[in-house]
Coordinates of C-alpha atoms in Angstrom, one line a residue:
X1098 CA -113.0 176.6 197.1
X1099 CA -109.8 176.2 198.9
X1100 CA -108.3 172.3 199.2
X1101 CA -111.2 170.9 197.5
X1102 CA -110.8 167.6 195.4
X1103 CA -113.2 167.5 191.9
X1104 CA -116.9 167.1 192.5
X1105 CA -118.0 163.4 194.2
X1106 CA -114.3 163.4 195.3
X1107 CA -113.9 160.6 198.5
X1108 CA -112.7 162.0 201.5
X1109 CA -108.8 162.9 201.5
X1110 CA -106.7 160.9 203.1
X1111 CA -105.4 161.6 206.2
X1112 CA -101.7 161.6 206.0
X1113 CA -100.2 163.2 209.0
X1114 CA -98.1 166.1 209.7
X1115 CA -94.7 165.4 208.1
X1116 CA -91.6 164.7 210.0
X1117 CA -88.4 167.5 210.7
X1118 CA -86.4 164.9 208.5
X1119 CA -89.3 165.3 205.7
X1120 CA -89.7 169.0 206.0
X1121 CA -85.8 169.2 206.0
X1122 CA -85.7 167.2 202.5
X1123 CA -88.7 169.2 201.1
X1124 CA -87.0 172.1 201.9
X1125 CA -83.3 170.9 200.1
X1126 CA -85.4 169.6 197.0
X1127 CA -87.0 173.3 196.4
X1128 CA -83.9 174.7 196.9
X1129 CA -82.5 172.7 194.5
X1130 CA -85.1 173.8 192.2
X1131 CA -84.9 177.5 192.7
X1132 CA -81.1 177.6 192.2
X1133 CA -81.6 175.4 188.9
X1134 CA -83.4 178.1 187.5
X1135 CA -80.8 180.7 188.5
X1136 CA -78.2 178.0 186.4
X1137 CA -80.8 178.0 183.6
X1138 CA -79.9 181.9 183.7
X1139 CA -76.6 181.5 183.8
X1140 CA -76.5 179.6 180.6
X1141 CA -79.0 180.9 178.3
X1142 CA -77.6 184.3 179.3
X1143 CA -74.1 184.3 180.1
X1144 CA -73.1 180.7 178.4
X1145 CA -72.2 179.1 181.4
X1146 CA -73.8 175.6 181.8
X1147 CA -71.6 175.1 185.0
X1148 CA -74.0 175.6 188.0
X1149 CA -76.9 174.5 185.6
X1150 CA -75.6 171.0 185.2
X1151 CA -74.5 170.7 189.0
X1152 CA -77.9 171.4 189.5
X1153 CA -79.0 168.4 187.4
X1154 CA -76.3 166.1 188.7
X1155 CA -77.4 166.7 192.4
X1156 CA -81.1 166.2 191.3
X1157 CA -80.1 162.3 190.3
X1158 CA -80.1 161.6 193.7
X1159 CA -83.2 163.4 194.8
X1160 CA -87.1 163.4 193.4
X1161 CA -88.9 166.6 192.3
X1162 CA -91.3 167.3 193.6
X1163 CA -94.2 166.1 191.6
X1164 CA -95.7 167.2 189.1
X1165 CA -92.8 169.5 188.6
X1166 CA -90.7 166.9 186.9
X1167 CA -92.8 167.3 183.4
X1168 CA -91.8 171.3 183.5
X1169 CA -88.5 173.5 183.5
X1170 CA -86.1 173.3 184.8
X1171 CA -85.3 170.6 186.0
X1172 CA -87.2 168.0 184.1
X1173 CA -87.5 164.1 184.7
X1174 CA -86.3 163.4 180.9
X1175 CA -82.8 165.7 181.0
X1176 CA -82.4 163.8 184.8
X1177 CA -83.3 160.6 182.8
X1178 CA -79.7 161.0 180.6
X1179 CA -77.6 162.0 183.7
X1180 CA -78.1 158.9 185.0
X1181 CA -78.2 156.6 181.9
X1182 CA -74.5 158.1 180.9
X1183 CA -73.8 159.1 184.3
X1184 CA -69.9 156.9 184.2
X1185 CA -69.5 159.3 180.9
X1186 CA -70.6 163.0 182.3
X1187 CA -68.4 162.0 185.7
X1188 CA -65.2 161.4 183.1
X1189 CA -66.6 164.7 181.1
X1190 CA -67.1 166.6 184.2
X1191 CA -63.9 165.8 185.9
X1192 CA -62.0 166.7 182.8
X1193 CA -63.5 170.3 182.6
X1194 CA -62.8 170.4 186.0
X1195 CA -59.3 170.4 185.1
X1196 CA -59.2 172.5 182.0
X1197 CA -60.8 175.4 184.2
X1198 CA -60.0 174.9 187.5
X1199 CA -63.4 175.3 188.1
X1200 CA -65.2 173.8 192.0
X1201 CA -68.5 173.3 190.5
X1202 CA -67.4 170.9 187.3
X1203 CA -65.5 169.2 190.2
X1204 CA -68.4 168.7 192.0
X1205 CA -70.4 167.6 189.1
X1206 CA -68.4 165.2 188.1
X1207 CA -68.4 164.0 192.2
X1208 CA -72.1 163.5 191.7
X1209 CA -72.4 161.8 188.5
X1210 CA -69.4 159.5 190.0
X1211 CA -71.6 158.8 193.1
X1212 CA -74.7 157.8 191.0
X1213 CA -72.8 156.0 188.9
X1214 CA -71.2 153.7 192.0
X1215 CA -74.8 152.9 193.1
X1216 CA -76.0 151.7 189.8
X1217 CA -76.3 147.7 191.0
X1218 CA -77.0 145.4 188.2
X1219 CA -74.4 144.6 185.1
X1220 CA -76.5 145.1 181.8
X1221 CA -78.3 141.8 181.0
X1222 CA -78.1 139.7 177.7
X1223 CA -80.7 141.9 176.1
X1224 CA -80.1 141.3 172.0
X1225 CA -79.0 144.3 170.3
X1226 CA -82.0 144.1 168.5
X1227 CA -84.0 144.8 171.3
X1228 CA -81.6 148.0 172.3
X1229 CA -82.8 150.3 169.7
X1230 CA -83.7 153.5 171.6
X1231 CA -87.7 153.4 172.4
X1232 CA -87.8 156.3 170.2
X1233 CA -86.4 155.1 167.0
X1234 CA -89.3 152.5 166.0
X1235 CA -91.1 155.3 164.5
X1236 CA -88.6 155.2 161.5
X1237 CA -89.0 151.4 160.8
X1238 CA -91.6 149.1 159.6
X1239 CA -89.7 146.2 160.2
X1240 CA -87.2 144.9 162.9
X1241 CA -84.9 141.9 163.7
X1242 CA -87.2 139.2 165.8
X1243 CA -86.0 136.0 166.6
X1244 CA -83.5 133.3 164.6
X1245 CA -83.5 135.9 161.8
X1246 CA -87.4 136.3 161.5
X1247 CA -88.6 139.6 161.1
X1248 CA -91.9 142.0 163.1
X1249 CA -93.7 143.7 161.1
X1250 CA -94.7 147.3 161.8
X1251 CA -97.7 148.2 159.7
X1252 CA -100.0 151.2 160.4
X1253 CA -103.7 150.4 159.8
X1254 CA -106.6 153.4 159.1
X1255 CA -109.8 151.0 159.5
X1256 CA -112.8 152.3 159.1
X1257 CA -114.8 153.7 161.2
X1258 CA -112.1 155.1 163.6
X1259 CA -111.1 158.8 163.5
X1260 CA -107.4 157.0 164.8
X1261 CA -104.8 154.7 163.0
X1262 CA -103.5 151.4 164.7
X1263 CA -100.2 150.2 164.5
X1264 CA -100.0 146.1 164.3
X1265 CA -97.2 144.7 165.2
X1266 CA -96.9 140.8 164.4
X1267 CA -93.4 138.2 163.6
X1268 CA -93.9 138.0 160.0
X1269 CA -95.9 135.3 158.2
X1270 CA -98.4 136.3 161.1
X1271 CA -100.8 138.1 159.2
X1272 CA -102.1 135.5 157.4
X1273 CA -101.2 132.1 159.2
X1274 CA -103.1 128.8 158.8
X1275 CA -105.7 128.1 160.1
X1276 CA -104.2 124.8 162.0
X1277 CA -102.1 127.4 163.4
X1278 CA -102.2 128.1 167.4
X1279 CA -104.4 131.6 168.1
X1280 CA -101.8 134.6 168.7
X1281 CA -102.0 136.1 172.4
X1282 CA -102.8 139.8 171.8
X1283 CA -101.5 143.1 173.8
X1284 CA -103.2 146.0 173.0
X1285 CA -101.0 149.1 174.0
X1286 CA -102.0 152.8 174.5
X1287 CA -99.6 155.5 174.6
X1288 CA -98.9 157.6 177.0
X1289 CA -98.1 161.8 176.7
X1290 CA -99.5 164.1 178.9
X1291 CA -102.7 162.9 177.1
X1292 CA -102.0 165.8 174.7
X1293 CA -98.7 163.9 172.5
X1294 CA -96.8 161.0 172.3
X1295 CA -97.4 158.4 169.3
X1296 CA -98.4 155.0 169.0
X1297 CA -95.1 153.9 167.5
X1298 CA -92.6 156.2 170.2
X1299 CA -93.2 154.2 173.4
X1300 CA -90.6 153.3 175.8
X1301 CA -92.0 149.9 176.1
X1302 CA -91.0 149.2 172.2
X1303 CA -88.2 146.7 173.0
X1304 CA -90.7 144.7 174.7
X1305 CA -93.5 145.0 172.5
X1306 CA -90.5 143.9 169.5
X1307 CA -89.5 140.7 172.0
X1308 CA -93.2 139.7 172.4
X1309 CA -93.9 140.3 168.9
X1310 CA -91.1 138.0 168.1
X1311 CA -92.6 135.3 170.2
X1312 CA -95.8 135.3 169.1
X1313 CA -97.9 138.1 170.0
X1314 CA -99.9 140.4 168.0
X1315 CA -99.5 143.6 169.1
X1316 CA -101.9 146.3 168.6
X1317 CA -100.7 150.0 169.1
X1318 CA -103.5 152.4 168.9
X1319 CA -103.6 156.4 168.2
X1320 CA -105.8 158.5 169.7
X1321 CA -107.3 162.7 168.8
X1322 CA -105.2 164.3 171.0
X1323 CA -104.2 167.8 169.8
X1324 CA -106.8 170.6 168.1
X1325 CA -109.7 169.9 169.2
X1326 CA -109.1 167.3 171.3
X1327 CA -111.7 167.3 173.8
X1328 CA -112.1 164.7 176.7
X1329 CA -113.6 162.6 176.5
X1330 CA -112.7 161.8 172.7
X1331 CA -109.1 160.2 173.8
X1332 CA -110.9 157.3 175.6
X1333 CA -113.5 157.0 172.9
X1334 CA -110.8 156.8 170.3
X1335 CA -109.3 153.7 172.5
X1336 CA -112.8 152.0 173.3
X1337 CA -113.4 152.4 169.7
X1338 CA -110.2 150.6 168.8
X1339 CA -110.3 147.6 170.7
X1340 CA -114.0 147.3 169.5
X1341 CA -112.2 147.3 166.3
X1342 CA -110.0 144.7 167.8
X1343 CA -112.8 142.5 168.7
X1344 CA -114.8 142.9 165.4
X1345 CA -112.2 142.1 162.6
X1346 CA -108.9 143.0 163.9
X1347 CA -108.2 139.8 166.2
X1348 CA -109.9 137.6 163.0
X1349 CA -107.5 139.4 160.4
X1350 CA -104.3 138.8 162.6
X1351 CA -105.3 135.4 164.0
X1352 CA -105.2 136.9 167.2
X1353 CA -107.0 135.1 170.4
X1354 CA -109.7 137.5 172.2
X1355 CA -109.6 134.7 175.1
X1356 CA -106.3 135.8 176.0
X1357 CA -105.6 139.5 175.6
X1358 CA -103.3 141.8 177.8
X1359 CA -103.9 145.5 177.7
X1360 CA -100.7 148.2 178.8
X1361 CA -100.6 151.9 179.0
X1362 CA -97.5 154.1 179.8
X1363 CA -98.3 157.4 182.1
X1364 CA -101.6 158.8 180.3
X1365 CA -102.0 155.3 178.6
X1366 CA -102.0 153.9 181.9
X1367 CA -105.0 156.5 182.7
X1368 CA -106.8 155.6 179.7
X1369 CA -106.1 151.5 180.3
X1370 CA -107.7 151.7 184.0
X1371 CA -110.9 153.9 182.5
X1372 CA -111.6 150.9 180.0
X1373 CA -110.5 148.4 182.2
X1374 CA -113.4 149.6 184.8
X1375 CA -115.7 149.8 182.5
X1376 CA -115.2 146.4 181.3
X1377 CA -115.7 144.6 185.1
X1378 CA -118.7 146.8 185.1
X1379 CA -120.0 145.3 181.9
X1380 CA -120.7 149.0 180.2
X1381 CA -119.1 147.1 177.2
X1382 CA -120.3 144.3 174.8
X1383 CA -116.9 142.6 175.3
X1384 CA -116.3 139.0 174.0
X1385 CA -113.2 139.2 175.1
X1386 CA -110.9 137.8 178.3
X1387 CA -108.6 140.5 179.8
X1388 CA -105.4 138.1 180.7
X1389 CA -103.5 141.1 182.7
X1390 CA -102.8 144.8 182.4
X1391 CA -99.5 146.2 182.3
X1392 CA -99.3 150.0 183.8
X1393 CA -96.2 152.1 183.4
X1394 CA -96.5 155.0 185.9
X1395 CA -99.8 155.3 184.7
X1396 CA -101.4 158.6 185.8
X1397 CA -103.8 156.6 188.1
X1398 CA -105.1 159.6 190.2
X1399 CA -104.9 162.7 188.1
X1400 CA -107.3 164.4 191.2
X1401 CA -104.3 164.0 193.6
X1402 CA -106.3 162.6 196.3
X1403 CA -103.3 160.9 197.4
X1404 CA -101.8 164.5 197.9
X1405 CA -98.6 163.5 197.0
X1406 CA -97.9 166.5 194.8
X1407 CA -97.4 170.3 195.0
X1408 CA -100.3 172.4 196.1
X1409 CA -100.4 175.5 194.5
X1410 CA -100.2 178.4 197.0
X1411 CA -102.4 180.9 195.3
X1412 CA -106.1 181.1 193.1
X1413 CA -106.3 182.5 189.6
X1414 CA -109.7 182.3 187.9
X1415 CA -108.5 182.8 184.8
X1416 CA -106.4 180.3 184.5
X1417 CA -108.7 177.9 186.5
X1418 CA -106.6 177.7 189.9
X1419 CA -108.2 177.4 193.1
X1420 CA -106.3 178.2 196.4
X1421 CA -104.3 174.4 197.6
X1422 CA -105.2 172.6 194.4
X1423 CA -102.9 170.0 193.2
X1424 CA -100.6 171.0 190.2
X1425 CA -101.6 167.5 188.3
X1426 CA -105.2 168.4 188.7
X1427 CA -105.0 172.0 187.7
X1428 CA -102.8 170.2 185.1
X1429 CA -105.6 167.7 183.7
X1430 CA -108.4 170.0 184.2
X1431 CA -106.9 172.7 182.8
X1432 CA -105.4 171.2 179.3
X1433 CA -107.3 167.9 179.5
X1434 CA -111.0 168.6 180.7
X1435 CA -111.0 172.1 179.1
X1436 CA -112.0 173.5 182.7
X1437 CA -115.3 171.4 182.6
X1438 CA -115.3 170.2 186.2
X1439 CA -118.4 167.7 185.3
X1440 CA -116.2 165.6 183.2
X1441 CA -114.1 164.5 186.5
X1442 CA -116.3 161.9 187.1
X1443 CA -115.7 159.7 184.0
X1444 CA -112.4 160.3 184.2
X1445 CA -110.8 159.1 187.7
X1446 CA -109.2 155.9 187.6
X1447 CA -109.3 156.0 191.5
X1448 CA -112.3 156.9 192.2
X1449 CA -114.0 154.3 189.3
X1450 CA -112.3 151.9 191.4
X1451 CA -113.4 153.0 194.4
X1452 CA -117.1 152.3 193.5
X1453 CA -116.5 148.7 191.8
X1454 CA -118.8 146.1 193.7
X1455 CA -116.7 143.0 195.4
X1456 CA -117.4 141.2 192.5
X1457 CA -116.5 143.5 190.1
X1458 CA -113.3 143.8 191.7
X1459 CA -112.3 140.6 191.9
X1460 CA -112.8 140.4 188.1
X1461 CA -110.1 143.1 187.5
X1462 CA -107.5 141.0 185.5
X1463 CA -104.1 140.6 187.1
X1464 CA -101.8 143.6 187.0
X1465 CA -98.4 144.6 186.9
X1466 CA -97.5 148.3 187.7
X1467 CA -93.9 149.4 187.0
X1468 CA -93.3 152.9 188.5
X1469 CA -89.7 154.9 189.3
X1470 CA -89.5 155.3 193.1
X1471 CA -88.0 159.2 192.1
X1472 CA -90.8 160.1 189.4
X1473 CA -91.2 163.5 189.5
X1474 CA -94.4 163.6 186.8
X1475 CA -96.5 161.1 188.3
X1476 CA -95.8 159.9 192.1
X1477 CA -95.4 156.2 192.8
X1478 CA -97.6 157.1 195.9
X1479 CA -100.6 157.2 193.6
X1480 CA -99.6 153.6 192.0
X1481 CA -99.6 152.0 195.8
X1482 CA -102.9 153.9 196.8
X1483 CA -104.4 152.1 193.8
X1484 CA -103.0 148.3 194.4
X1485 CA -104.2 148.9 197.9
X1486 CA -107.6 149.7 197.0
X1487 CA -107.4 147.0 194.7
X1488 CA -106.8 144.4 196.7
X1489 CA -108.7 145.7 199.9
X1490 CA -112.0 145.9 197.6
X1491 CA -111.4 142.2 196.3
X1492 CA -111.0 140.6 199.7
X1493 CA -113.4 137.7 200.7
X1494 CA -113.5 136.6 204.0
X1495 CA -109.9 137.8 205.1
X1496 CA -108.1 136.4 202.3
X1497 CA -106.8 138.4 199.3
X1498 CA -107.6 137.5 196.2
X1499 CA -104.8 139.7 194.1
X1500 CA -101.6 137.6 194.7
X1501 CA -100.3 138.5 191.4
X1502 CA -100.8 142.1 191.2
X1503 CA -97.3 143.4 191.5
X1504 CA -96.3 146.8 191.8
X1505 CA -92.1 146.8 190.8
X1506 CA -90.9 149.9 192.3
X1507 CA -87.7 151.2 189.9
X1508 CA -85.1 152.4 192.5
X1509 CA -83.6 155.7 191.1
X1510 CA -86.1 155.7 188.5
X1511 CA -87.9 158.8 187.2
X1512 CA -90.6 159.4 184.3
X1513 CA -90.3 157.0 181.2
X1514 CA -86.6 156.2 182.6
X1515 CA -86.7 153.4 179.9
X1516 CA -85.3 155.7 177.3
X1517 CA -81.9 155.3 177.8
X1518 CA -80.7 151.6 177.7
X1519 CA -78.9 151.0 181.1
X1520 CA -79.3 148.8 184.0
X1521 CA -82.8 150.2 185.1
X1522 CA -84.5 149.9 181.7
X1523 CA -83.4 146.2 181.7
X1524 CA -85.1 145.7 184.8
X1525 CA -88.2 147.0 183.6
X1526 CA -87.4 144.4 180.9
X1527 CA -86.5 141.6 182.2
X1528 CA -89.1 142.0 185.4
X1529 CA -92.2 142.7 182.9
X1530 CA -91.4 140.0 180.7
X1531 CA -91.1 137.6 183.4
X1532 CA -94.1 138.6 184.9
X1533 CA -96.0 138.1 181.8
X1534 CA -94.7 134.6 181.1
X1535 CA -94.8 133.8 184.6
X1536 CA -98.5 134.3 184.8
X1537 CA -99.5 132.8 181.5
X1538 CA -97.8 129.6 182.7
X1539 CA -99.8 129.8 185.4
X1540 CA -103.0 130.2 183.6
X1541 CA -102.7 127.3 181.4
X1542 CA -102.0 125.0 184.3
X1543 CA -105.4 126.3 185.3
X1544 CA -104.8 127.2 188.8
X1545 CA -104.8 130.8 188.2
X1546 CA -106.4 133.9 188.2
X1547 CA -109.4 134.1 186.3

């Protein structure tokens, strides 16, 4: 079946033949790709790292093409660190350049010079606190919060779940009075190719800590994800936990189900919209009011009907490829669905969007998608295609109904750029945070968004 989408896929888009500037880039970007594989040689063979890491250096200023950022060899994360510290490689490079006399340290260190001279904005006043690398949470159970309070970072194995939960609450939270204002709750599902990750490594942990600190409960949850981890037991596994949430979880934490914000990074993000859908559709008993959604290139349309990533040039039964298929579909079929093409339809963000009534729509709670302009896993195309059928399908007569969905386009961002503390990651920051706080104001003014 050569070019087909998954079963009850919509009609591709129609996108154009590209441009002799776009086929020229294309053509620079593979390039760049097949000679970073003959660096890759170069140093796992011969110890030379020299044309490897001018490989990387050059791909700062370009995207890969997607999905190829999540595999060798030139991967979004190792890109990720070039640019964080790319002042420090330009200093490191240059002075190699010197000590051998060597063009390509020289032109390395030209590179990480040039990315580092259109960085734009000075670091903000982020507490140290809130700088621990994203990564490093996983180690603590509590953390600084706010005039020398402390969050709390306790792992919870209810019941009932096959899952544990991570609450994170400014202590004293856990058991406040009763005359005690009702916490605001975010409920956050981690992202990892839907097959890793953890519910305590998220590159979102700074902010989680911040909110925390000022007065939110956050819930973290876990999900099966490895062994026999079939779909669709990762979205179960989250549907089970925030029906945890709403049965004794908000009560136990003093948390307030009328105002509840749900986030997912990459695969969390896919996970978030699935629930999310099935809530407007009212497939869930939920007493609950979802406040906004916060979506970290989330993997919105893992059937590539944006086709916005590489098409793979040959079939192979056995491993499942078909002639044109997207790489991110083979991808989630392939390790995700376990090759069972009937699961697709459950498991579309897009396309449960795509058959939302008006209403339905228009109940879909404020959102906030934060996506690297040069993401190489996930493409930011499929983030706009999904905004735009957002607000298209919630339109009533002419007039938009989704003026604060915001989609915040990271220039120079890639794939979870937010692990290394620089300029970028502090606009993430600072921009989600404001967003947030920005529409809660709003909300209890009253005039917003239901």
């Amino acid at each position: 079946m050569p070019g087909t989408a998954p079963a009850g896929a919509a009609p591709l888009l129609d996108v154009g033949p590209p441009s002799m500037a776009e086929v020229a880039a294309g053509a620079g970007r593979w390039a760049l790709w097949l000679a970073s594989w003959w660096g890759l040689q170069g140093l796992l063979w011969e110890s030379d790292p020299s044309i490897y890491v001018l490989c990387l250096s050059l791909a700062t200023h370009v995207r890969v093409p997607p999905p190829f950022g999540q595999v060798p060899p030139l991967l979004d994360v190792f890109i990720v660190y070039f640019q964080g510290f790319s002042p420090f490689c330009s200093l490191l490079f240059g002075t190699l350049a010197l000590r051998y006399r060597s063009p390509t340290w020289l032109l390395s260190s030209a590179s990480c010079g040039w990315a580092a001279l259109r960085r734009s904005s000075p670091r903000n006043g982020r507490s140290a606190a809130a700088a621990l690398h994203p990564y490093a949470y996983w180690f603590f159970r509590r953390v600084p919060g706010h005039g020398g309070g402390e969050v709390h970072i306790e792992r919870l194995w209810p019941s009932g779940l096959e899952a544990p939960i991570d609450v994170w609450y400014e202590a004293g939270a856990s058991s406040p009075s009763r005359s005690q204002p009702l916490r605001p709750i975010l409920l956050n599902l981690h992202g990892g190719a839907w097959r890793g990750g953890e519910a305590r490594i998220s590159p979102q942990s700074p902010i989680w800590q911040t909110l925390a600190a000022q007065g939110f409960l956050i819930v973290s949850c876990e999900y099966r994800r490895r062994r026999g981890a079939q779909w669709p037991v990762q979205l179960n596994d989250c549907r089970a936990a925030l029906m945890w949430l709403v049965r004794e979880g908000a009560a136990q934490f003093h948390g307030d189900l009328e105002d509840l914000t749900i986030a997912g990074a990459s695969a969390g993000g896919h996970l978030v919209a699935l629930l999310l859908a099935e809530a407007v559709k009212k497939q869930l008993p939920l007493p609950v009011t979802f406040r906004a959604a916060l979506l970290f290139y989330p993997a919105l349309d893992p059937a590539d009907r944006c086709r916005s990533t590489v098409r793979l040039p040959f079939s192979c039964s056995l491993l499942g490829v078909r002639y044109q298929m997207s790489a991110l579909e083979w991808f989630f079929e392939f390790f995700v669905l376990k090759s069972q093409r009937h699961c697709w339809s459950s498991a579309e963000p897009l396309k449960q969007l795509q058959e939302l009534r008006k209403e339905q729509a228009a109940a879909w709670p404020p959102t906030l998608v934060v996506h690297g302009e040069r993401d190489g896993v996930v493409p930011v195309e499929h983030s706009r295609e999904f905004l735009k059928t957002l607000a298209e399908l919630s339109e009533e007569g002419g007039v938009g109904l989704r003026s604060c969905d915001q989609l915040l386009e990271i220039p120079g961002g890639r794939h979870t750029f937010e692990i290394v503390y620089c300029d970028l990651s502090d606009m993430s920051y600072d921009c989600t945070l404001a967003w947030l706080h920005q529409l809660r104001s709003v909300h209890k003014d009253g005039s917003g968004q239901g």
